[in-house]
Short mmCIF file of C-alpha atoms in Angstrom, two decimals:
data_model
loop_
_atom_site.label_atom_id
_atom_site.label_comp_id
_atom_site.label_asym_id
_atom_site.label_seq_id
_atom_site.Cartn_x
_atom_site.Cartn_y
_atom_site.Cartn_z
CA UNK R 1 -21.25 -24.18 6.72
CA UNK R 2 -18.24 -25.32 4.71
CA UNK R 3 -14.74 -25.99 5.99
CA UNK R 4 -13.75 -22.52 4.78
CA UNK R 5 -11.64 -21.20 1.96
CA UNK R 6 -8.05 -21.00 3.10
CA UNK R 7 -6.88 -19.38 -0.12
CA UNK R 8 -9.27 -16.46 0.45
CA UNK R 9 -7.23 -15.01 3.32
CA UNK R 10 -5.08 -12.75 1.14
CA UNK R 11 -8.11 -11.44 -0.72
CA UNK R 12 -8.39 -10.52 -4.37
CA UNK R 13 -7.33 -6.88 -4.13
CA UNK R 14 -4.03 -5.64 -2.69
CA UNK R 15 -4.68 -2.79 -0.27
CA UNK R 16 -1.23 -3.18 1.31
CA UNK R 17 1.85 -5.18 0.44
CA UNK R 18 3.04 -8.51 1.80
CA UNK R 19 6.53 -7.22 2.62
CA UNK R 20 8.22 -4.29 4.39
CA UNK R 21 9.10 -1.00 2.68
CA UNK R 22 12.35 -1.05 0.68
CA UNK R 23 14.64 1.70 -0.61
CA UNK R 24 14.74 0.39 -4.17
CA UNK R 25 17.73 2.50 -5.23
CA UNK R 26 19.97 1.00 -2.56
CA UNK R 27 19.45 -2.59 -3.58
CA UNK R 28 22.11 -4.07 -5.85
CA UNK R 29 25.01 -2.24 -7.55
CA UNK R 30 25.75 1.34 -6.51
CA UNK R 31 23.84 3.84 -8.63
CA UNK R 32 25.29 6.90 -10.31
CA UNK R 33 24.00 10.43 -9.84
CA UNK R 34 21.25 11.77 -12.06
CA UNK R 35 17.65 10.69 -12.57
CA UNK R 36 16.78 7.07 -11.95
CA UNK R 37 13.64 5.44 -13.31
CA UNK R 38 11.86 2.91 -11.10
CA UNK R 39 8.91 0.77 -12.24
CA UNK R 40 6.55 -0.55 -9.55
CA UNK R 41 4.22 -3.32 -10.71
CA UNK R 42 1.43 -4.13 -8.26
CA UNK R 43 3.03 -2.69 -5.11
CA UNK R 44 -0.45 -1.96 -3.69
CA UNK R 45 0.59 0.90 -1.40
CA UNK R 46 3.20 3.72 -1.40
CA UNK R 47 5.61 2.13 1.11
CA UNK R 48 8.43 1.65 -1.42
CA UNK R 49 7.86 5.13 -2.87
CA UNK R 50 8.23 6.79 0.56
CA UNK R 51 11.22 4.65 1.58
CA UNK R 52 13.02 5.22 -1.74
CA UNK R 53 12.49 8.99 -1.53
CA UNK R 54 13.85 8.99 2.03
CA UNK R 55 17.08 7.35 0.83
CA UNK R 56 17.77 9.78 -2.03
CA UNK R 57 21.07 11.64 -2.01
CA UNK R 58 21.10 15.40 -2.65
CA UNK R 59 22.23 15.08 -6.26
CA UNK R 60 19.95 12.16 -7.07
CA UNK R 61 16.47 12.35 -8.53
CA UNK R 62 13.95 9.61 -9.12
CA UNK R 63 10.95 9.11 -11.38
CA UNK R 64 8.71 6.33 -10.11
CA UNK R 65 6.26 4.75 -12.54
CA UNK R 66 3.33 2.81 -11.06
CA UNK R 67 1.19 0.06 -12.63
CA UNK R 68 -1.70 -1.54 -10.74
CA UNK R 69 -4.49 -3.83 -11.93
CA UNK R 70 -7.39 -1.99 -10.32
CA UNK R 71 -8.38 1.68 -10.33
CA UNK R 72 -9.56 1.42 -6.72
CA UNK R 73 -5.97 0.62 -5.71
CA UNK R 74 -4.71 3.57 -7.82
CA UNK R 75 -7.21 5.83 -6.04
CA UNK R 76 -5.93 4.70 -2.64
CA UNK R 77 -2.31 5.15 -3.68
CA UNK R 78 -3.12 8.74 -4.70
CA UNK R 79 -4.95 9.33 -1.40
CA UNK R 80 -2.03 8.08 0.71
CA UNK R 81 0.57 10.01 -1.33
CA UNK R 82 -1.54 13.15 -1.00
CA UNK R 83 -1.62 12.74 2.79
CA UNK R 84 2.16 12.24 2.84
CA UNK R 85 2.66 15.48 0.87
CA UNK R 86 0.62 17.71 3.21
CA UNK R 87 3.08 20.25 4.69
CA UNK R 88 3.61 20.43 8.43
CA UNK R 89 2.19 23.93 8.78
CA UNK R 90 -1.13 22.55 7.48
CA UNK R 91 -1.17 19.34 9.52
CA UNK R 92 1.27 18.51 12.32
CA UNK R 93 3.44 15.46 11.74
CA UNK R 94 1.93 13.49 14.65
CA UNK R 95 -1.58 14.09 13.38
CA UNK R 96 -0.60 13.34 9.79
CA UNK R 97 0.96 10.04 10.83
CA UNK R 98 -2.14 9.08 12.83
CA UNK R 99 -4.51 9.91 9.98
CA UNK R 100 -2.29 8.14 7.43
CA UNK R 101 -2.16 4.92 9.47
CA UNK R 102 -5.87 5.08 10.24
CA UNK R 103 -6.83 5.42 6.56
CA UNK R 104 -4.14 2.91 5.58
CA UNK R 105 -4.99 0.03 7.91
CA UNK R 106 -8.39 0.52 9.58
CA UNK R 107 -11.66 -0.79 8.18
CA UNK R 108 -13.43 1.83 10.27
CA UNK R 109 -12.14 5.28 11.14
CA UNK R 110 -12.85 8.29 13.37
CA UNK R 111 -14.91 11.26 12.15
CA UNK R 112 -11.79 13.45 12.10
CA UNK R 113 -9.97 11.07 9.75
CA UNK R 114 -13.10 10.84 7.59
CA UNK R 115 -13.18 14.65 7.33
CA UNK R 116 -9.60 14.72 6.07
CA UNK R 117 -10.22 11.81 3.68
CA UNK R 118 -13.25 13.50 2.14
CA UNK R 119 -11.45 16.81 1.68
CA UNK R 120 -8.52 15.06 -0.01
CA UNK R 121 -10.93 13.06 -2.19
CA UNK R 122 -12.60 16.28 -3.38
CA UNK R 123 -9.20 17.73 -4.36
CA UNK R 124 -8.18 14.51 -6.14
CA UNK R 125 -11.50 14.46 -7.98
CA UNK R 126 -10.68 17.90 -9.38
CA UNK R 127 -7.10 16.94 -10.26
CA UNK R 128 -7.84 13.75 -12.22
CA UNK R 129 -10.18 15.61 -14.55
CA UNK R 130 -7.39 18.06 -15.48
CA UNK R 131 -5.57 17.35 -18.76
CA UNK R 132 -2.32 18.90 -17.48
CA UNK R 133 -0.25 17.39 -14.66
CA UNK R 134 -1.16 19.22 -11.45
CA UNK R 135 1.50 17.69 -9.19
CA UNK R 136 4.68 15.81 -10.11
CA UNK R 137 4.00 13.14 -7.46
CA UNK R 138 0.33 12.65 -8.37
CA UNK R 139 0.59 12.47 -12.16
CA UNK R 140 -2.39 10.70 -13.74
CA UNK R 141 -2.19 12.32 -17.20
CA UNK R 142 -0.98 9.11 -18.88
CA UNK R 143 -4.03 7.16 -17.74
CA UNK R 144 -6.77 6.53 -20.29
CA UNK R 145 -9.73 8.91 -20.26
CA UNK R 146 -12.06 6.15 -19.05
CA UNK R 147 -9.61 5.33 -16.22
CA UNK R 148 -9.53 8.96 -15.10
CA UNK R 149 -13.33 9.02 -15.25
CA UNK R 150 -13.39 5.92 -13.07
CA UNK R 151 -11.00 7.54 -10.59
CA UNK R 152 -13.27 10.58 -10.47
CA UNK R 153 -16.26 8.34 -9.72
CA UNK R 154 -14.33 6.54 -6.95
CA UNK R 155 -13.31 9.81 -5.26
CA UNK R 156 -16.87 11.12 -5.48
CA UNK R 157 -18.19 7.87 -3.97
CA UNK R 158 -15.88 8.38 -0.98
CA UNK R 159 -17.34 11.85 -0.47
CA UNK R 160 -20.92 10.57 -0.70
CA UNK R 161 -20.51 7.53 1.57
CA UNK R 162 -22.34 9.12 4.52
CA UNK R 163 -24.25 11.93 2.83
CA UNK R 164 -27.57 10.05 2.84
CA UNK R 165 -27.51 9.40 6.59
CA UNK R 166 -24.87 11.44 8.42
CA UNK R 167 -26.29 10.69 11.86
CA UNK R 168 -26.44 6.89 11.57
CA UNK R 169 -23.99 5.55 9.01
CA UNK R 170 -24.89 2.10 7.74
CA UNK R 171 -22.56 -0.58 9.15
CA UNK R 172 -21.30 -1.54 5.68
CA UNK R 173 -17.78 -2.37 6.72
CA UNK R 174 -18.47 -4.32 9.91
CA UNK R 175 -20.83 -6.62 8.01
CA UNK R 176 -18.46 -6.91 5.06
CA UNK R 177 -15.53 -7.75 7.34
CA UNK R 178 -17.47 -10.39 9.28
CA UNK R 179 -18.65 -11.95 6.01
CA UNK R 180 -15.03 -12.38 4.89
CA UNK R 181 -13.99 -13.91 8.23
CA UNK R 182 -16.89 -16.39 8.07
CA UNK R 183 -16.10 -17.23 4.44
CA UNK R 184 -12.43 -17.80 5.26
CA UNK R 185 -12.87 -19.88 8.43
CA UNK R 186 -16.03 -21.81 7.57
CA UNK R 187 -16.78 -24.34 10.32
CA UNK R 188 -13.85 -22.95 12.36
CA UNK R 189 -15.65 -19.59 12.80
CA UNK R 190 -16.93 -20.50 16.28
CA UNK R 191 -13.34 -21.02 17.43
CA UNK R 192 -12.02 -18.04 15.48
CA UNK R 193 -9.90 -16.62 18.32
CA UNK R 194 -7.92 -19.84 18.42
CA UNK R 195 -7.42 -19.62 14.64
CA UNK R 196 -6.26 -16.00 14.92
CA UNK R 197 -3.84 -16.90 17.72
CA UNK R 198 -2.42 -19.80 15.68
CA UNK R 199 -1.76 -17.56 12.68
CA UNK R 200 0.00 -15.06 14.91
CA UNK R 201 2.15 -17.31 17.09
CA UNK R 202 2.83 -20.23 14.75
CA UNK R 203 3.14 -18.22 11.54
CA UNK R 204 3.87 -14.49 11.90
CA UNK R 205 5.93 -14.78 15.09
CA UNK R 206 7.76 -17.84 13.72
CA UNK R 207 8.59 -15.81 10.60
CA UNK R 208 10.26 -13.12 12.72
CA UNK R 209 7.35 -10.73 13.32
CA UNK R 210 7.44 -10.90 17.11
CA UNK R 211 6.69 -7.18 17.37
CA UNK R 212 3.13 -7.79 16.17
CA UNK R 213 1.26 -7.53 19.45
CA UNK R 214 -1.31 -10.21 20.23
CA UNK R 215 -4.03 -7.86 21.46
CA UNK R 216 -3.64 -5.54 18.45
CA UNK R 217 -3.52 -8.39 15.93
CA UNK R 218 -6.60 -10.09 17.43
CA UNK R 219 -8.52 -6.82 17.28
CA UNK R 220 -7.55 -6.37 13.62
CA UNK R 221 -8.52 -9.95 12.70
CA UNK R 222 -11.89 -9.57 14.41
CA UNK R 223 -12.83 -5.98 13.53
CA UNK R 224 -10.36 -4.71 10.93
CA UNK R 225 -8.84 -2.12 13.31
CA UNK R 226 -5.05 -2.24 13.08
CA UNK R 227 -4.16 1.22 14.41
CA UNK R 228 -5.85 2.79 17.43
CA UNK R 229 -3.43 5.48 18.51
CA UNK R 230 -5.77 7.68 20.50
CA UNK R 231 -9.07 7.49 22.33
CA UNK R 232 -11.95 7.83 19.91
CA UNK R 233 -14.88 6.14 18.25
CA UNK R 234 -13.85 4.07 15.25
CA UNK R 235 -17.16 3.31 13.59
CA UNK R 236 -17.25 5.14 10.25
CA UNK R 237 -16.62 2.95 7.21
CA UNK R 238 -13.26 3.65 5.58
CA UNK R 239 -14.45 4.04 1.97
CA UNK R 240 -10.95 3.63 0.57
CA UNK R 241 -11.04 -0.05 1.59
CA UNK R 242 -14.30 -0.82 -0.19
CA UNK R 243 -14.32 -2.29 -3.69
CA UNK R 244 -16.52 -4.33 -6.01
CA UNK R 245 -16.03 -8.00 -6.78
CA UNK R 246 -17.86 -9.79 -9.59
CA UNK R 247 -19.61 -13.08 -8.78
CA UNK R 248 -21.65 -15.40 -10.96
CA UNK R 249 -25.19 -15.91 -9.72
CA UNK R 250 -27.49 -18.17 -11.73
CA UNK R 251 -25.55 -17.47 -14.89
CA UNK R 252 -25.48 -13.70 -14.40
CA UNK R 253 -22.47 -11.65 -13.34
CA UNK R 254 -23.19 -9.55 -10.25
CA UNK R 255 -20.84 -6.96 -8.73
CA UNK R 256 -20.96 -6.98 -4.93
CA UNK R 257 -19.49 -4.11 -2.94
CA UNK R 258 -17.59 -5.09 0.15
CA UNK R 259 -14.17 -5.63 1.73
CA UNK R 260 -12.15 -7.96 -0.53
CA UNK R 261 -8.60 -7.40 0.74
CA UNK R 262 -6.26 -9.22 3.14
CA UNK R 263 -7.79 -10.49 6.41
CA UNK R 264 -4.87 -12.63 7.61
CA UNK R 265 -1.37 -11.16 7.10
CA UNK R 266 -2.14 -7.61 8.36
CA UNK R 267 -1.20 -4.03 7.40
CA UNK R 268 1.58 -4.14 10.02
CA UNK R 269 3.92 -5.71 7.43
CA UNK R 270 4.39 -2.54 5.35
CA UNK R 271 5.83 -0.22 8.00
CA UNK R 272 5.76 -2.08 11.33
CA UNK R 273 8.06 -5.11 11.40
CA UNK R 274 11.44 -3.57 10.49
CA UNK R 275 13.20 -0.39 11.54
CA UNK R 276 16.61 1.26 11.38
CA UNK R 277 16.11 2.42 14.98
CA UNK R 278 17.20 -0.69 16.86
CA UNK R 279 16.01 0.77 20.19
CA UNK R 280 12.47 0.06 18.97
CA UNK R 281 13.29 -3.65 18.77
CA UNK R 282 14.47 -4.08 22.38
CA UNK R 283 12.91 -6.82 24.46
CA UNK R 284 12.21 -7.23 28.17
CA UNK R 285 11.80 -10.71 29.62
CA UNK R 286 11.76 -12.03 26.07
CA UNK R 287 8.89 -9.77 25.00
CA UNK R 288 9.21 -6.78 22.62
CA UNK R 289 8.87 -3.43 24.41
CA UNK R 290 7.40 -1.74 21.33
CA UNK R 291 4.62 -3.04 19.11
CA UNK R 292 4.23 -3.08 15.32
CA UNK R 293 1.88 -0.11 15.75
CA UNK R 294 4.60 1.86 17.57
CA UNK R 295 7.18 0.95 14.92
CA UNK R 296 4.79 1.85 12.07
CA UNK R 297 4.25 5.25 13.68
CA UNK R 298 7.98 5.92 14.20
CA UNK R 299 8.94 4.74 10.71
CA UNK R 300 6.32 6.87 9.01
CA UNK R 301 7.29 9.93 11.02
CA UNK R 302 10.86 9.48 9.81
CA UNK R 303 9.73 9.05 6.19
CA UNK R 304 7.55 12.17 6.40
CA UNK R 305 10.45 14.17 7.89
CA UNK R 306 12.66 13.08 4.97
CA UNK R 307 9.98 14.15 2.52
CA UNK R 308 9.73 17.58 4.18
CA UNK R 309 13.51 18.05 4.00
CA UNK R 310 13.36 18.03 0.19
CA UNK R 311 11.64 21.40 0.26
CA UNK R 312 8.62 23.01 -1.38
CA UNK R 313 5.95 23.87 1.19
CA UNK R 314 3.45 26.58 0.07
CA UNK R 315 1.34 27.98 2.91
CA UNK R 316 -1.85 29.30 1.33
CA UNK R 317 -4.19 26.65 2.74
CA UNK R 318 -7.42 27.52 4.54
CA UNK R 319 -8.18 26.46 8.10
CA UNK R 320 -11.28 24.65 9.29
CA UNK R 321 -12.13 23.46 12.81
CA UNK R 322 -12.96 19.84 13.46
CA UNK R 323 -16.28 19.67 15.29
CA UNK R 324 -15.34 16.65 17.37
CA UNK R 325 -12.42 17.96 19.37
CA UNK R 326 -11.90 21.55 18.23
CA UNK R 327 -8.49 20.93 16.69
CA UNK R 328 -7.54 23.15 13.80
CA UNK R 329 -6.86 21.42 10.48
CA UNK R 330 -6.26 23.05 7.13
CA UNK R 331 -7.93 22.41 3.80
CA UNK R 332 -4.98 21.66 1.56
CA UNK R 333 -5.38 22.03 -2.19
CA UNK R 334 -3.06 20.35 -4.69
CA UNK R 335 -1.15 23.63 -5.06
CA UNK R 336 -0.59 23.78 -1.29
CA UNK R 337 1.19 20.41 -1.13
CA UNK R 338 4.93 19.95 -0.78
CA UNK R 339 6.75 19.72 -4.10
CA UNK R 340 9.82 17.62 -3.19
CA UNK R 341 12.86 18.36 -5.33
CA UNK R 342 13.81 15.72 -7.90
CA UNK R 343 10.84 13.41 -7.28
CA UNK R 344 8.12 12.40 -9.74
CA UNK R 345 5.44 9.69 -9.51
CA UNK R 346 3.48 8.79 -12.64
CA UNK R 347 0.61 6.32 -12.85
CA UNK R 348 0.41 4.23 -16.04
CA UNK R 349 -2.70 2.55 -17.51
CA UNK R 350 -3.75 -0.78 -15.99
CA UNK R 351 -2.93 -2.75 -19.15
CA UNK R 352 0.30 -0.95 -19.96
CA UNK R 353 2.97 -3.40 -18.77
CA UNK R 354 3.03 -5.58 -21.87
CA UNK R 355 2.75 -2.52 -24.10
CA UNK R 356 5.83 -0.75 -22.74
CA UNK R 357 8.29 -2.53 -25.11
CA UNK R 358 6.30 -1.19 -28.07
CA UNK R 359 7.19 2.39 -27.14
CA UNK R 360 10.65 3.75 -27.91
CA UNK R 361 10.54 5.95 -24.80
CA UNK R 362 10.74 2.90 -22.53
CA UNK R 363 13.50 1.05 -24.40
CA UNK R 364 16.23 0.14 -21.86
CA UNK R 365 14.61 2.72 -19.61
CA UNK R 366 14.07 1.38 -16.09
CA UNK R 367 16.97 1.16 -13.62
CA UNK R 368 14.90 -0.81 -11.09
CA UNK R 369 11.82 -2.95 -11.68
CA UNK R 370 9.75 -4.14 -8.73
CA UNK R 371 7.12 -6.89 -8.90
CA UNK R 372 4.72 -7.80 -6.11
CA UNK R 373 3.95 -11.45 -5.39
CA UNK R 374 0.48 -11.08 -6.92
CA UNK R 375 1.93 -9.88 -10.26
CA UNK R 376 4.63 -12.52 -10.73
CA UNK R 377 2.60 -14.10 -13.55
CA UNK R 378 3.38 -11.00 -15.65
CA UNK R 379 7.14 -11.50 -15.44
CA UNK R 380 8.57 -12.50 -18.81
CA UNK R 381 11.32 -12.15 -21.44
CA UNK R 382 9.97 -8.80 -22.63
CA UNK R 383 11.45 -7.23 -19.47
CA UNK R 384 14.91 -7.17 -21.01
CA UNK R 385 13.60 -4.67 -23.59
CA UNK R 386 12.56 -2.10 -20.97
CA UNK R 387 15.37 -2.74 -18.47
CA UNK R 388 18.38 -0.41 -18.52
CA UNK R 389 21.88 -1.96 -18.59
CA UNK R 390 22.64 -3.41 -15.13
CA UNK R 391 19.01 -2.94 -14.14
CA UNK R 392 17.93 -4.48 -10.83
CA UNK R 393 14.81 -6.66 -10.60
CA UNK R 394 13.22 -6.97 -7.15
CA UNK R 395 10.44 -9.54 -6.67
CA UNK R 396 8.30 -9.88 -3.57
CA UNK R 397 8.17 -13.49 -2.39
CA UNK R 398 5.37 -15.34 -0.62
CA UNK R 399 6.83 -15.47 2.90
CA UNK R 400 4.02 -13.42 4.45
CA UNK R 401 1.14 -14.91 2.47
CA UNK R 402 0.10 -17.05 5.42
CA UNK R 403 -2.26 -19.39 3.61
CA UNK R 404 0.68 -20.98 1.77
CA UNK R 405 2.67 -23.81 3.38
CA UNK R 406 6.49 -24.02 3.34
CA UNK R 407 6.55 -26.20 0.22
CA UNK R 408 4.32 -23.78 -1.68
CA UNK R 409 6.41 -20.85 -0.48
CA UNK R 410 9.63 -22.52 -1.70
CA UNK R 411 7.97 -23.46 -4.98
CA UNK R 412 6.96 -19.85 -5.50
CA UNK R 413 10.56 -18.66 -4.98
CA UNK R 414 11.83 -21.28 -7.45
CA UNK R 415 9.27 -20.21 -10.03
CA UNK R 416 10.36 -16.55 -9.64
CA UNK R 417 14.02 -17.47 -10.15
CA UNK R 418 13.25 -19.56 -13.25
CA UNK R 419 11.23 -16.75 -14.86
CA UNK R 420 13.90 -14.15 -14.03
CA UNK R 421 16.66 -16.32 -15.54
CA UNK R 422 14.60 -16.80 -18.69
CA UNK R 423 14.17 -13.02 -18.92
CA UNK R 424 17.94 -12.47 -18.82
CA UNK R 425 18.39 -11.65 -15.13
CA UNK R 426 20.81 -13.35 -12.74
CA UNK R 427 20.44 -13.72 -8.96
CA UNK R 428 22.39 -11.10 -7.04
CA UNK R 429 24.24 -12.87 -4.26
CA UNK R 430 25.46 -9.97 -2.16
CA UNK R 431 23.31 -10.36 0.90
CA UNK R 432 20.48 -8.55 -0.89
CA UNK R 433 18.23 -11.52 -1.64
CA UNK R 434 16.38 -13.12 1.27
CA UNK R 435 13.15 -14.98 1.86
CA UNK R 436 11.14 -11.73 1.60
CA UNK R 437 12.44 -10.37 -1.72
CA UNK R 438 14.42 -12.01 -4.51
CA UNK R 439 16.90 -9.66 -6.18
CA UNK R 440 18.32 -10.07 -9.69
CA UNK R 441 20.50 -7.99 -11.99
CA UNK R 442 20.28 -7.93 -15.77
CA UNK R 443 22.89 -10.13 -17.40
CA UNK R 444 24.64 -8.27 -20.22
CA UNK R 445 26.18 -10.69 -22.73
#
């Protein structure tokens, strides 16, 4: 066994971000009323979308444009947005929050969550094959035909995951997860609990994430279960966290299906380490009273309430009864979802970022541009062509990519600043930049 591959901890596909949710319209200069256009490049999950919607004023509207580098990530974004848009009369807010977090951060899920996931996947499969936009927040009409076909195949694969053996599902995920842990730790695998504890106490806790509970983090590192909010059996593979990775074997390229996402930093970062409700951050005898799971739950409930307050909740959905515990859940079609006022989310083709300046529509178009840490290599001078006057650029830094040391983390931040300056953006020094996100504003000569 080798010494392990430290750089493999973050994975090669971004199922969740390496930073907390941000309201992207309240970073930088005050924005005027009217529609704002926000470009998300590689955000990986809908945390910024939900947080930005929650911060909208009554007379504001926002159109969020999303670019990813993998259709499996696009499929998951659509799944999570769909869950967020289910109205409360079809699924209670507690249950919706539980299912969302389970699908979001658990490698294996309960049968009830799987039932919801499969029903949503069947609706999304129908929607992506439509040529007309079926929902303003789930707009895939600008994707290429082959990309929509791929999305359709992904959604259908989620539905078929257990169809061949419903009684005894194959332990795909548990094996895939353990393979990644072994690959990452190498010869340290036999002392893995000590490695997990080191990453938590000497890295995450030192970086200010004290609310990440040891027992919960250790369970996630070992089994991929981040959120266990109620008693239940978590043993069904979460198909939305499976993807293919191409390897070279004896000169041939072979695609291997497995879990290729983050196994170190955790899904707690997106919704669970910051909150506006300071009572959730209280400590007793130096220990946090609430955990990152508790904070994730409370934050998402608040975001879902904000989404509901923007109206549009049809009630024509059909009810079905979950066989496991008898609870009543509704089948929610696209037309039954909430249609929040003044909010649009459009997914752009995977290769579209460098093509945007070629289209007149996007000339000086985006008021805010967000880049994830994994997409920083795409930053460049062409951004000034698509950025509106006084546009804000927000870049995720490498603070929570735990496999990097402090020198590498600082070098990453310096590289981001150099590229932004070259692209015509200046650092915004108004308490907005920190070691999690770097914030810049376009310099108008």
